[in-house]
mmCIF file of the C-alpha atoms, coordinates in Angstrom:
data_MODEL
# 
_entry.id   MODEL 
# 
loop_
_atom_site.group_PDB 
_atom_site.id 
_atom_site.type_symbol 
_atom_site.label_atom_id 
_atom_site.label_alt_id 
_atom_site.label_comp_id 
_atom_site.label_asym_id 
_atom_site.label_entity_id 
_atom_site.label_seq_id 
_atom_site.pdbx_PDB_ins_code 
_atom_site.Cartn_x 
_atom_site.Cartn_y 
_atom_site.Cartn_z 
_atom_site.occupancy 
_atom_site.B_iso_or_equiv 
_atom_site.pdbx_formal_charge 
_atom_site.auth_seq_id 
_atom_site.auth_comp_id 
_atom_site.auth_asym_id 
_atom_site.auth_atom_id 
_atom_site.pdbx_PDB_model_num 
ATOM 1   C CA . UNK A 1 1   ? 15.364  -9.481  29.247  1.00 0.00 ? 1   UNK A CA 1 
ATOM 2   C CA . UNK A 1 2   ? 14.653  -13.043 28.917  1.00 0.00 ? 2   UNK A CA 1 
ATOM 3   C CA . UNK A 1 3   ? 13.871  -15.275 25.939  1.00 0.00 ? 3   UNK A CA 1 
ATOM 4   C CA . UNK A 1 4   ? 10.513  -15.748 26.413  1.00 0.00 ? 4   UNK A CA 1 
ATOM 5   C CA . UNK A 1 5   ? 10.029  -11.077 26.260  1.00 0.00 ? 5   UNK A CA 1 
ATOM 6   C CA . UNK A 1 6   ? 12.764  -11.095 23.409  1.00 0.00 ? 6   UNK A CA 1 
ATOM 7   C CA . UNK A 1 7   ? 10.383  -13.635 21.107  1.00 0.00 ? 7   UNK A CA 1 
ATOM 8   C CA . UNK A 1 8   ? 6.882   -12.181 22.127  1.00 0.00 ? 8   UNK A CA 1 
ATOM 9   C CA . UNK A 1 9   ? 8.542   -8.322  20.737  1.00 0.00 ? 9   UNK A CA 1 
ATOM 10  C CA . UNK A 1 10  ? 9.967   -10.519 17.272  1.00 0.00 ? 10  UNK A CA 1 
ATOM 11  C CA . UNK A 1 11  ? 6.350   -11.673 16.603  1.00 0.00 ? 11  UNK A CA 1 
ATOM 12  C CA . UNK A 1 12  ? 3.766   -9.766  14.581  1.00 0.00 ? 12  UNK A CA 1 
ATOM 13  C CA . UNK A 1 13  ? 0.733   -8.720  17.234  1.00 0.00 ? 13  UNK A CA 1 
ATOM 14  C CA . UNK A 1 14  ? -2.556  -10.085 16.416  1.00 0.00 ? 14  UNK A CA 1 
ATOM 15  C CA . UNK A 1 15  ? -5.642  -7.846  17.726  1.00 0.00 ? 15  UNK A CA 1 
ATOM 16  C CA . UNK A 1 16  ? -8.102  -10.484 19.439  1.00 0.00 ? 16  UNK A CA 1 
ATOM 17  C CA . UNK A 1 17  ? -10.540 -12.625 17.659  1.00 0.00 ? 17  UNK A CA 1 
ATOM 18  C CA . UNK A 1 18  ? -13.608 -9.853  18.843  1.00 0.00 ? 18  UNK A CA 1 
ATOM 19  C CA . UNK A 1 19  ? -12.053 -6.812  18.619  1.00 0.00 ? 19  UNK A CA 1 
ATOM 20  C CA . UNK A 1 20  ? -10.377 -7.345  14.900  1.00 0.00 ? 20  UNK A CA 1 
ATOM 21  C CA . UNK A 1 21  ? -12.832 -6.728  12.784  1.00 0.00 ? 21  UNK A CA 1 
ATOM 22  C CA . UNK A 1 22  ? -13.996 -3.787  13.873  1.00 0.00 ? 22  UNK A CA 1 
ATOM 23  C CA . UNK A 1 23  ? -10.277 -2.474  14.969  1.00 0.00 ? 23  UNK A CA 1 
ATOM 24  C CA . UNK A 1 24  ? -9.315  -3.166  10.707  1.00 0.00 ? 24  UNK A CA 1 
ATOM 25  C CA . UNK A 1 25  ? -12.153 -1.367  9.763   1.00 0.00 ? 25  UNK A CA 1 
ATOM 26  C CA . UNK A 1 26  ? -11.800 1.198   11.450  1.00 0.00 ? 26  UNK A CA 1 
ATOM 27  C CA . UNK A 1 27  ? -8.014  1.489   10.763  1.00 0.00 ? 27  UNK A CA 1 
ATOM 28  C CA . UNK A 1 28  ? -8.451  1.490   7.221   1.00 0.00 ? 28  UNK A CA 1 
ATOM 29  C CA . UNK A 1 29  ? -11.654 3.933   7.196   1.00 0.00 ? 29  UNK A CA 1 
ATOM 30  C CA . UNK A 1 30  ? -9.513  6.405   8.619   1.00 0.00 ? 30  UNK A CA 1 
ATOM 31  C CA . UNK A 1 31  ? -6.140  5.470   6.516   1.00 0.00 ? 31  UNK A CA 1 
ATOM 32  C CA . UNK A 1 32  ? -8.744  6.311   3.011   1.00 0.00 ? 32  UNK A CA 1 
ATOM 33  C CA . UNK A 1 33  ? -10.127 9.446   5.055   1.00 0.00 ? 33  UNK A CA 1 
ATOM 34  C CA . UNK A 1 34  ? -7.228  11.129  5.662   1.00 0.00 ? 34  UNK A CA 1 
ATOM 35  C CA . UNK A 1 35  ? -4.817  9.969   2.323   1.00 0.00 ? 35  UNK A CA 1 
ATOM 36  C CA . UNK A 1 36  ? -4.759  12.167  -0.643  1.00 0.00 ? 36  UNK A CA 1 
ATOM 37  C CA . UNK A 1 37  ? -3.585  11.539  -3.403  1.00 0.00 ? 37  UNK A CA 1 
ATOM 38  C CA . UNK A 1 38  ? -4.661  7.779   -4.497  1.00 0.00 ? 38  UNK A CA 1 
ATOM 39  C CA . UNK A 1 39  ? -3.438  4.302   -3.025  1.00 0.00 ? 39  UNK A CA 1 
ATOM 40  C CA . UNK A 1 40  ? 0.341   4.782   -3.859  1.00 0.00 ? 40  UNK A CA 1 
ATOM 41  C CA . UNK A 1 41  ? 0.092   7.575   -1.615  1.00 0.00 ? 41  UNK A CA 1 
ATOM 42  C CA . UNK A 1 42  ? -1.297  5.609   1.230   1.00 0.00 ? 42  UNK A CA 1 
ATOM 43  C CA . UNK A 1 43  ? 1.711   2.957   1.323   1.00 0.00 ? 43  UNK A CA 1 
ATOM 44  C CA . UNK A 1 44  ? 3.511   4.995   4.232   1.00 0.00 ? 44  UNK A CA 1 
ATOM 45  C CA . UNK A 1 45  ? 0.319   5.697   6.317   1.00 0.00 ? 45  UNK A CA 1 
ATOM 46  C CA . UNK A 1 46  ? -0.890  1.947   5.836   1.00 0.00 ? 46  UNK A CA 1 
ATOM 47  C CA . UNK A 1 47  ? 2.835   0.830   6.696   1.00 0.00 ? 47  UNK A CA 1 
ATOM 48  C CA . UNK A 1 48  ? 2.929   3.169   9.847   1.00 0.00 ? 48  UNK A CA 1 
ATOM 49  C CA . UNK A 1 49  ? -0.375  2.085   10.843  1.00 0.00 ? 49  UNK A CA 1 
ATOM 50  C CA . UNK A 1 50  ? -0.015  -1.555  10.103  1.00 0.00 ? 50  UNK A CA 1 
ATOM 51  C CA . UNK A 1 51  ? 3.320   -2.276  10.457  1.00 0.00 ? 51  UNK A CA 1 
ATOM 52  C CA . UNK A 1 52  ? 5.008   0.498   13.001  1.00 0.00 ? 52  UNK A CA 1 
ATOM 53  C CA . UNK A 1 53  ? 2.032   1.271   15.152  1.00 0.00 ? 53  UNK A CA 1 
ATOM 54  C CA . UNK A 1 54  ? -0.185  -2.265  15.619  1.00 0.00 ? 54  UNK A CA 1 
ATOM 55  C CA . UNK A 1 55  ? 2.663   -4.300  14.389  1.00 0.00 ? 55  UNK A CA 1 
ATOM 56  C CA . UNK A 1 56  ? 0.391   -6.592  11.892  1.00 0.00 ? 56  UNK A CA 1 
ATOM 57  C CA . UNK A 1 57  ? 2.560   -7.404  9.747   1.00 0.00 ? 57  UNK A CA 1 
ATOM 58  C CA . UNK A 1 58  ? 6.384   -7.740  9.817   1.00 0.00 ? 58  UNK A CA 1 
ATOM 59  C CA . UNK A 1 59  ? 7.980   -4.829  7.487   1.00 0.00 ? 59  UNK A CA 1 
ATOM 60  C CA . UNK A 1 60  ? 9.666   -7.563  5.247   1.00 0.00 ? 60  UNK A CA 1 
ATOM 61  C CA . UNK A 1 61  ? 5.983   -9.387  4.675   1.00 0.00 ? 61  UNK A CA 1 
ATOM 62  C CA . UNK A 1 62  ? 4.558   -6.067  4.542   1.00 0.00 ? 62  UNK A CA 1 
ATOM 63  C CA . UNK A 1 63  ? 6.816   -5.168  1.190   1.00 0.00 ? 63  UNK A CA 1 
ATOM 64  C CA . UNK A 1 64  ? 5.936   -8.786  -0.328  1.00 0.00 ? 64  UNK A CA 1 
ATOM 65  C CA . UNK A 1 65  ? 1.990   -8.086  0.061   1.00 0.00 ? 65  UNK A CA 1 
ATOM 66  C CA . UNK A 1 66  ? 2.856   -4.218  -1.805  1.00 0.00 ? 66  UNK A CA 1 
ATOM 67  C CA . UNK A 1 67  ? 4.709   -6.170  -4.841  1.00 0.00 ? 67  UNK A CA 1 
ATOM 68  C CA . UNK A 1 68  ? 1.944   -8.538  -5.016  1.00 0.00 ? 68  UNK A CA 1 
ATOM 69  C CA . UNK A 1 69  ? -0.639  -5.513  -4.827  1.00 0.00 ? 69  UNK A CA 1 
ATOM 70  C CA . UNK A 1 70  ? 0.590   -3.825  -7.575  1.00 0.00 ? 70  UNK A CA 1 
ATOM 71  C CA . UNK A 1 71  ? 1.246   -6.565  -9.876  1.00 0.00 ? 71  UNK A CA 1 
ATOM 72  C CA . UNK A 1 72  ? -2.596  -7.746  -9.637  1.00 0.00 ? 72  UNK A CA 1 
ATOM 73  C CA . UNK A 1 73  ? -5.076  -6.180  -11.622 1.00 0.00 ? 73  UNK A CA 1 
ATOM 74  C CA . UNK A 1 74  ? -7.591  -3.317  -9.824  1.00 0.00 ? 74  UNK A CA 1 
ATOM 75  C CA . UNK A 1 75  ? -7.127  -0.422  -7.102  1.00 0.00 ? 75  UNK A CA 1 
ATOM 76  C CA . UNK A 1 76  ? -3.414  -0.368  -5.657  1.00 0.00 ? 76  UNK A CA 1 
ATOM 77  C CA . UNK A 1 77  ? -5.707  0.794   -2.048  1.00 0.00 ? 77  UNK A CA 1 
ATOM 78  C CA . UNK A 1 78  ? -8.332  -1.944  -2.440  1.00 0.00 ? 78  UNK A CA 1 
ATOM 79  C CA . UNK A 1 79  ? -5.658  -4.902  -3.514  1.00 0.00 ? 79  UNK A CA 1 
ATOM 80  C CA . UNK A 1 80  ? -3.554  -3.809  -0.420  1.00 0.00 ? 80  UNK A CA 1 
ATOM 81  C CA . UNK A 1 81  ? -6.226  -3.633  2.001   1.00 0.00 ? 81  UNK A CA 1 
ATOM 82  C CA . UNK A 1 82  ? -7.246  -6.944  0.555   1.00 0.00 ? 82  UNK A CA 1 
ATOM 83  C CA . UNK A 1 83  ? -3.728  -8.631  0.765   1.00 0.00 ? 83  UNK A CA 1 
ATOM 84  C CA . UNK A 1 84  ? -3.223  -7.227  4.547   1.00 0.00 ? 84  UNK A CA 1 
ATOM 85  C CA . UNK A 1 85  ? -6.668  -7.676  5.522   1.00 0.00 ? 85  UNK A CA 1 
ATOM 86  C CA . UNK A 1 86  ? -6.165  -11.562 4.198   1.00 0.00 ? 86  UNK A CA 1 
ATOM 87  C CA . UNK A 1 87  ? -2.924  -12.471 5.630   1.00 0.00 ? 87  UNK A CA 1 
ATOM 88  C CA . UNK A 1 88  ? -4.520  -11.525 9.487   1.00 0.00 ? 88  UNK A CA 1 
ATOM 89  C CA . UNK A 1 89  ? -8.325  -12.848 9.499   1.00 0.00 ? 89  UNK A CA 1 
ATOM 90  C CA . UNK A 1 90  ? -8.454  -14.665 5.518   1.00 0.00 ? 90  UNK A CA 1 
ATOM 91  C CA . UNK A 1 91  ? -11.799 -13.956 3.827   1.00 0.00 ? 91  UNK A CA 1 
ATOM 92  C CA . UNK A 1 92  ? -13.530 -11.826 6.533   1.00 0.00 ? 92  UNK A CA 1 
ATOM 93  C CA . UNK A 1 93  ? -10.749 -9.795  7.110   1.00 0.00 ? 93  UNK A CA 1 
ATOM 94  C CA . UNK A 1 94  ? -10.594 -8.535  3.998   1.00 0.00 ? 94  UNK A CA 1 
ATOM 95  C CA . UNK A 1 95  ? -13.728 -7.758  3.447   1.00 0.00 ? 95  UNK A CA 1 
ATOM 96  C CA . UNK A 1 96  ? -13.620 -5.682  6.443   1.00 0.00 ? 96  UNK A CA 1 
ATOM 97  C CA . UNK A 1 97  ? -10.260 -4.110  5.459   1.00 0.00 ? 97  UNK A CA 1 
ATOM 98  C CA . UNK A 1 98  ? -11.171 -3.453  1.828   1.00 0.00 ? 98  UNK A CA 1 
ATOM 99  C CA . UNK A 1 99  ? -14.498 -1.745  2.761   1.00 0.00 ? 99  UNK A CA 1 
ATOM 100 C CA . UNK A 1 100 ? -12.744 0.478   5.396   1.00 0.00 ? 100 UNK A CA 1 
ATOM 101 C CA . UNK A 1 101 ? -10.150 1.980   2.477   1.00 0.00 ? 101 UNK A CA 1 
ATOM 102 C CA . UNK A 1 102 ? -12.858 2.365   -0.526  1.00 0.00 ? 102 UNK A CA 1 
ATOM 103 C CA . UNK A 1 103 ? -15.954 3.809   1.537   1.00 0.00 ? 103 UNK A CA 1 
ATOM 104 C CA . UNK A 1 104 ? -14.501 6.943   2.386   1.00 0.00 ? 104 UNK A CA 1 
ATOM 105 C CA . UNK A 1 105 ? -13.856 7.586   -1.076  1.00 0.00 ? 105 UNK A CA 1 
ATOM 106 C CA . UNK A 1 106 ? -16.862 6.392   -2.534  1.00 0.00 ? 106 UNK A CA 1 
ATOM 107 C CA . UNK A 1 107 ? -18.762 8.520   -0.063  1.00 0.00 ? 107 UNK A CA 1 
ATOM 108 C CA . UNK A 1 108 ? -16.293 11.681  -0.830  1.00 0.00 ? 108 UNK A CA 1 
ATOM 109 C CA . UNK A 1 109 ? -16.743 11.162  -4.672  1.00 0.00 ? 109 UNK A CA 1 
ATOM 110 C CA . UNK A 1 110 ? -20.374 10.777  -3.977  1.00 0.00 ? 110 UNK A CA 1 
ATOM 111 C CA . UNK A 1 111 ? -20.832 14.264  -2.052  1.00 0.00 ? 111 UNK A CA 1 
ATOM 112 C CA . UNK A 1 112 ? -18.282 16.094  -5.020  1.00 0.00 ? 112 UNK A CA 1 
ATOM 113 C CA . UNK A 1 113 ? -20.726 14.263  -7.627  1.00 0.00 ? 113 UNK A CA 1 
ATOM 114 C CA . UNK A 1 114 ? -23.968 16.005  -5.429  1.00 0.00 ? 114 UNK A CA 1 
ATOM 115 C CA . UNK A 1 115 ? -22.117 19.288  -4.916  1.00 0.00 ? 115 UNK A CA 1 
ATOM 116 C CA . UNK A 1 116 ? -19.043 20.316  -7.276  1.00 0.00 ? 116 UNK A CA 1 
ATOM 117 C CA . UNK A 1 117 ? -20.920 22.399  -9.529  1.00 0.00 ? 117 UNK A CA 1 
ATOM 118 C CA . UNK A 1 118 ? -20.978 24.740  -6.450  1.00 0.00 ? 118 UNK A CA 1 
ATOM 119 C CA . UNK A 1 119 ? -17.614 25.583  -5.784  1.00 0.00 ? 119 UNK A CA 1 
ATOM 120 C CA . UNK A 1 120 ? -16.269 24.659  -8.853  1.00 0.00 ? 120 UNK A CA 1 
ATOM 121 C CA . UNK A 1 121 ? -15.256 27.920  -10.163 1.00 0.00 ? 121 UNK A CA 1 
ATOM 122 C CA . UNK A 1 122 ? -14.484 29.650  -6.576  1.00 0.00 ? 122 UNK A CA 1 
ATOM 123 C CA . UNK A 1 123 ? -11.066 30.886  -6.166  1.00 0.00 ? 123 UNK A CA 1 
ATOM 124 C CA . UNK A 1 124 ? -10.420 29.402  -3.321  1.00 0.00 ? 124 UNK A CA 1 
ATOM 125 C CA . UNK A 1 125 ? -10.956 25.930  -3.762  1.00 0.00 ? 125 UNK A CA 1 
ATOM 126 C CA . UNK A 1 126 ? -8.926  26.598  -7.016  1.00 0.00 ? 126 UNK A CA 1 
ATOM 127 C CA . UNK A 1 127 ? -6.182  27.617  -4.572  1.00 0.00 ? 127 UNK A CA 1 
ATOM 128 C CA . UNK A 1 128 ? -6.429  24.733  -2.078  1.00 0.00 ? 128 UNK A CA 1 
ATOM 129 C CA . UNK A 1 129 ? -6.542  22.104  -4.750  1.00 0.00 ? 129 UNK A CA 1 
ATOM 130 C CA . UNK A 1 130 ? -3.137  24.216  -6.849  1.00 0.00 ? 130 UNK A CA 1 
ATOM 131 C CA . UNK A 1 131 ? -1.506  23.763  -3.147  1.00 0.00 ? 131 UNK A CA 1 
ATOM 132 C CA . UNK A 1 132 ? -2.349  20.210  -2.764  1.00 0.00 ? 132 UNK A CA 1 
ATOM 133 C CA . UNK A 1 133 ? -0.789  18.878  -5.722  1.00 0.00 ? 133 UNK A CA 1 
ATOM 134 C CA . UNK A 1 134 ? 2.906   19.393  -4.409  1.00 0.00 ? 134 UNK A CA 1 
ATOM 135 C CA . UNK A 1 135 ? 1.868   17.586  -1.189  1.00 0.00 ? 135 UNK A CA 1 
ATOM 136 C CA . UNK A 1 136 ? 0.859   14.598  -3.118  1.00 0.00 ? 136 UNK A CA 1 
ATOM 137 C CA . UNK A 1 137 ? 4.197   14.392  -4.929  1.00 0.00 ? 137 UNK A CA 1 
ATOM 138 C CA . UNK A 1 138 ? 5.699   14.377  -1.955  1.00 0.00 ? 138 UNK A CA 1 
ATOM 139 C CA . UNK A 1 139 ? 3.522   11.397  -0.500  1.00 0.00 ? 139 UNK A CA 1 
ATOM 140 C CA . UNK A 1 140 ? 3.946   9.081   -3.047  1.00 0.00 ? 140 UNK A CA 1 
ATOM 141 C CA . UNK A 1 141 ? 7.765   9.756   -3.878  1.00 0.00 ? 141 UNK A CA 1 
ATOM 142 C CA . UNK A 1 142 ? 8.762   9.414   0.126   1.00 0.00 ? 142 UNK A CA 1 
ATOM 143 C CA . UNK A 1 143 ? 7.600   5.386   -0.054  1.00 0.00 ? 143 UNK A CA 1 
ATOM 144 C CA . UNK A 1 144 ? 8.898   4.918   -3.247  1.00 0.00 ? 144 UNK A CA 1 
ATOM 145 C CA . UNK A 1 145 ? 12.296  5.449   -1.681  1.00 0.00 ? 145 UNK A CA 1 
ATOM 146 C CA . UNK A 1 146 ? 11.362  4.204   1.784   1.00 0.00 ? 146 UNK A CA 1 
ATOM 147 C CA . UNK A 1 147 ? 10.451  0.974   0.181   1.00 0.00 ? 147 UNK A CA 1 
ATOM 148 C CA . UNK A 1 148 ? 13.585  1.114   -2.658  1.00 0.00 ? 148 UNK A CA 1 
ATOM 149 C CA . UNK A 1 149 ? 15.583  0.977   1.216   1.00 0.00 ? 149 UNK A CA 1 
ATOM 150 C CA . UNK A 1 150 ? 13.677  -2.346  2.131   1.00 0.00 ? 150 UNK A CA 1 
ATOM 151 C CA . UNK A 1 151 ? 13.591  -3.996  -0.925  1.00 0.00 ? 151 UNK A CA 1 
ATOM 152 C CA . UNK A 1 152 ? 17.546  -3.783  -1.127  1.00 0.00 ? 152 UNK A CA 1 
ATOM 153 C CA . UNK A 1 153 ? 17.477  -1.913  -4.031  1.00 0.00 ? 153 UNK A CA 1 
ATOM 154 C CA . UNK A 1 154 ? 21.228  -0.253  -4.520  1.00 0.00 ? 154 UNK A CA 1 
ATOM 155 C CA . UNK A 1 155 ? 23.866  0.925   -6.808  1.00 0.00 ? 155 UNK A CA 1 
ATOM 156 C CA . UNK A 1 156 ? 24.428  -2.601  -8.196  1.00 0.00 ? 156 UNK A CA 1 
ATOM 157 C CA . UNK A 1 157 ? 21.208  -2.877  -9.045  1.00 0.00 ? 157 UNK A CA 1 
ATOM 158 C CA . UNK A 1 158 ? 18.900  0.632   -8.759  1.00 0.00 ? 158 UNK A CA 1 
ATOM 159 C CA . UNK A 1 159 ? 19.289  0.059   -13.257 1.00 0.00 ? 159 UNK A CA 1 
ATOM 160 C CA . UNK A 1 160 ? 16.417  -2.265  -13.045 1.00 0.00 ? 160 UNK A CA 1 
ATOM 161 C CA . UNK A 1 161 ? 13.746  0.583   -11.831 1.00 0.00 ? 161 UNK A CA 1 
ATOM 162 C CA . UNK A 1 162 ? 15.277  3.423   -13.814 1.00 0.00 ? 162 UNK A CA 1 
ATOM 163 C CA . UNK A 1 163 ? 15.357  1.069   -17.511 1.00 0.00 ? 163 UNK A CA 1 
ATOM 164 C CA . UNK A 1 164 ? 11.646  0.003   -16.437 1.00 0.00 ? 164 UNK A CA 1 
ATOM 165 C CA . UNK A 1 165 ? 10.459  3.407   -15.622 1.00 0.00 ? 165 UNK A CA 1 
ATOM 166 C CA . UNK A 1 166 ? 12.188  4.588   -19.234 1.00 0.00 ? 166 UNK A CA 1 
ATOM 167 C CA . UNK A 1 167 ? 10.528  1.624   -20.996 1.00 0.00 ? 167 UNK A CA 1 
ATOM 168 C CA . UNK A 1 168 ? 7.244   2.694   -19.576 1.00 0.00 ? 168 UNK A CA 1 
ATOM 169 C CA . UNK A 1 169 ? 7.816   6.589   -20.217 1.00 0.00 ? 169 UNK A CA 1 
ATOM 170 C CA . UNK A 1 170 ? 9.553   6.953   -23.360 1.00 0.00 ? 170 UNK A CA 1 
ATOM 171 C CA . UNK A 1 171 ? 8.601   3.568   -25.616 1.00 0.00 ? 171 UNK A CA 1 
ATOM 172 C CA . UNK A 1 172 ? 5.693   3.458   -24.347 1.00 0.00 ? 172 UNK A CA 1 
ATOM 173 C CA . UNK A 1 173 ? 5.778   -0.258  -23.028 1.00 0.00 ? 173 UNK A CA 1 
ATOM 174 C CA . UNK A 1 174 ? 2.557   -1.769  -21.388 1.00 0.00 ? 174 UNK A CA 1 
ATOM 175 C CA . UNK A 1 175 ? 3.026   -2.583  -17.699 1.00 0.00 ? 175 UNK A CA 1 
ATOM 176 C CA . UNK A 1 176 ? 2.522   -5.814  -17.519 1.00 0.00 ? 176 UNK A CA 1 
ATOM 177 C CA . UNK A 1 177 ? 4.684   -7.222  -20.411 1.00 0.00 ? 177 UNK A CA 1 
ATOM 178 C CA . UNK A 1 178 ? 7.541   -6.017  -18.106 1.00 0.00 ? 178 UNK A CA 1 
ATOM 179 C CA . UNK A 1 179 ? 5.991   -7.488  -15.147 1.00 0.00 ? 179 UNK A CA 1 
ATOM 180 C CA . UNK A 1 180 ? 5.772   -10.744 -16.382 1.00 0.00 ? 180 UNK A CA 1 
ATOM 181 C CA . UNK A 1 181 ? 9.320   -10.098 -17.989 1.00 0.00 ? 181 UNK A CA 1 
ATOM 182 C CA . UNK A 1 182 ? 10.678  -9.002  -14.573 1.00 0.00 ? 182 UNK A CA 1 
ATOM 183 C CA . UNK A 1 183 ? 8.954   -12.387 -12.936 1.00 0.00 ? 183 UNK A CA 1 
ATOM 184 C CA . UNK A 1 184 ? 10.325  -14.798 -14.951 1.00 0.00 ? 184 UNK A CA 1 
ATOM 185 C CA . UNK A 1 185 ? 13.660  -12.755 -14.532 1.00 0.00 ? 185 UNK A CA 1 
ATOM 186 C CA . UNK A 1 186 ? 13.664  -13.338 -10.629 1.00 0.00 ? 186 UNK A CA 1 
ATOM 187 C CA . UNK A 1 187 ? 12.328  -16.936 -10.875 1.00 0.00 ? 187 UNK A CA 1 
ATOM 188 C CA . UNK A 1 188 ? 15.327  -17.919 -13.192 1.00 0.00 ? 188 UNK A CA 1 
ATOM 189 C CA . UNK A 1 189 ? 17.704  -15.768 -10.979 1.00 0.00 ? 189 UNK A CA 1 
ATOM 190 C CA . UNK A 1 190 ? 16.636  -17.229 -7.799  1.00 0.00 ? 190 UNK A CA 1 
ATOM 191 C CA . UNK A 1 191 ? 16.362  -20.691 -9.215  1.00 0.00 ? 191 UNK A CA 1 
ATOM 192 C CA . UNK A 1 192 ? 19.798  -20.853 -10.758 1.00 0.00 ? 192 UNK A CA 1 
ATOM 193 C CA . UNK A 1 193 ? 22.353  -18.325 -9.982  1.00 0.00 ? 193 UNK A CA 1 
ATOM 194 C CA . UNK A 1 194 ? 21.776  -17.151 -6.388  1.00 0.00 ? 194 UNK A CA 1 
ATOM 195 C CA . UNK A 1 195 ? 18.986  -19.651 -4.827  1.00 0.00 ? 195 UNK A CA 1 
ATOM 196 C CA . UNK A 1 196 ? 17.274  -18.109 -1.877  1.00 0.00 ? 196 UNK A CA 1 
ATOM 197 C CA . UNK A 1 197 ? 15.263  -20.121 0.862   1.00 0.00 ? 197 UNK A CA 1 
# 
């Protein structure tokens, strides 16, 4: 293998001009079809989609855009879209991302709105939804720890999520105090004990 086939398999692969808009949309349609569960759920189908499959984004960027998505205000699955949508095509291709991850489930909602009082009380979508709910524990606990992995989060330093998670659960600390907290903490780190590029 040469240089010039070792660089072209490094680089991120970016869908053609045409073809983009409609290939993100329909990407993302089917990523908020087919994820239950909410948008923390979705982080392993959007970063198999995205990242593994089309090869977007490089998995290192792709982690960046997720800790900028959930430190903004809004929908974790519209902000990411958003972000991912963004970084490939700016302004239009994030319109066309976002809208492909929040119209399936403004249409779903919309047809449960129409018809829930239906089914509502039948047994067996009581049963589906009871068998569900450990599925969707599963789906957002497997990327947490996928992304713990790429974010280099290990024994010297796996305190950080664990005291944050018992600040949130137990004292009842708002969210974004400790995101600002844990922003100035990296800024300061980075700037003054171990600089990074």
């Amino acid at each position: 293998m040469n240089k010039e086939d070792i660089s072209s398999t490094s680089k991120p692969h970016h869908p053609s001009f045409n073809n983009f808009y409609w290939e993100a949309f329909k990407t993302f349609f089917k990523i908020g079809t087919f994820t239950l569960g909410g948008g923390y759920a979705m982080i392993s189908t959007i970063q198999n989609e995205v990242v593994a499959k089309k090869k977007w984004i490089p998995e290192d960027q792709f982690v960046d855009l997720i800790a900028v998505a959930q430190s903004c205000p809004g929908v974790f699955a519209a902000n990411i879209s958003v972000f991912v949508g963004y970084k490939l095509r700016k302004t239009l291709g994030a319109i066309c991302t976002c809208l492909g991850a929040i119209l399936p489930s403004f249409l779903i909602i919309l047809l449960i709105a129409l018809f829930f009082h239906h089914f509502i009380d039948n047994p067996a979508v009581a049963a589906i939804f009871r068998g569900i709910r450990p599925a969707v524990v599963a789906l957002i606990a497997a990327p947490t720890f996928t992304l713990a992995k790429q974010a280099k989060i290990s024994l010297a330093n796996c305190w950080i999520p664990i005291i944050t998670a018992l600040l949130i659960w137990l004292l009842g600390v708002n969210p974004i105090y400790i995101i600002i907290v844990a922003g100035l903490a990296g800024f300061l780190y980075g700037k003054f004990i171990k600089p990074t590029e």
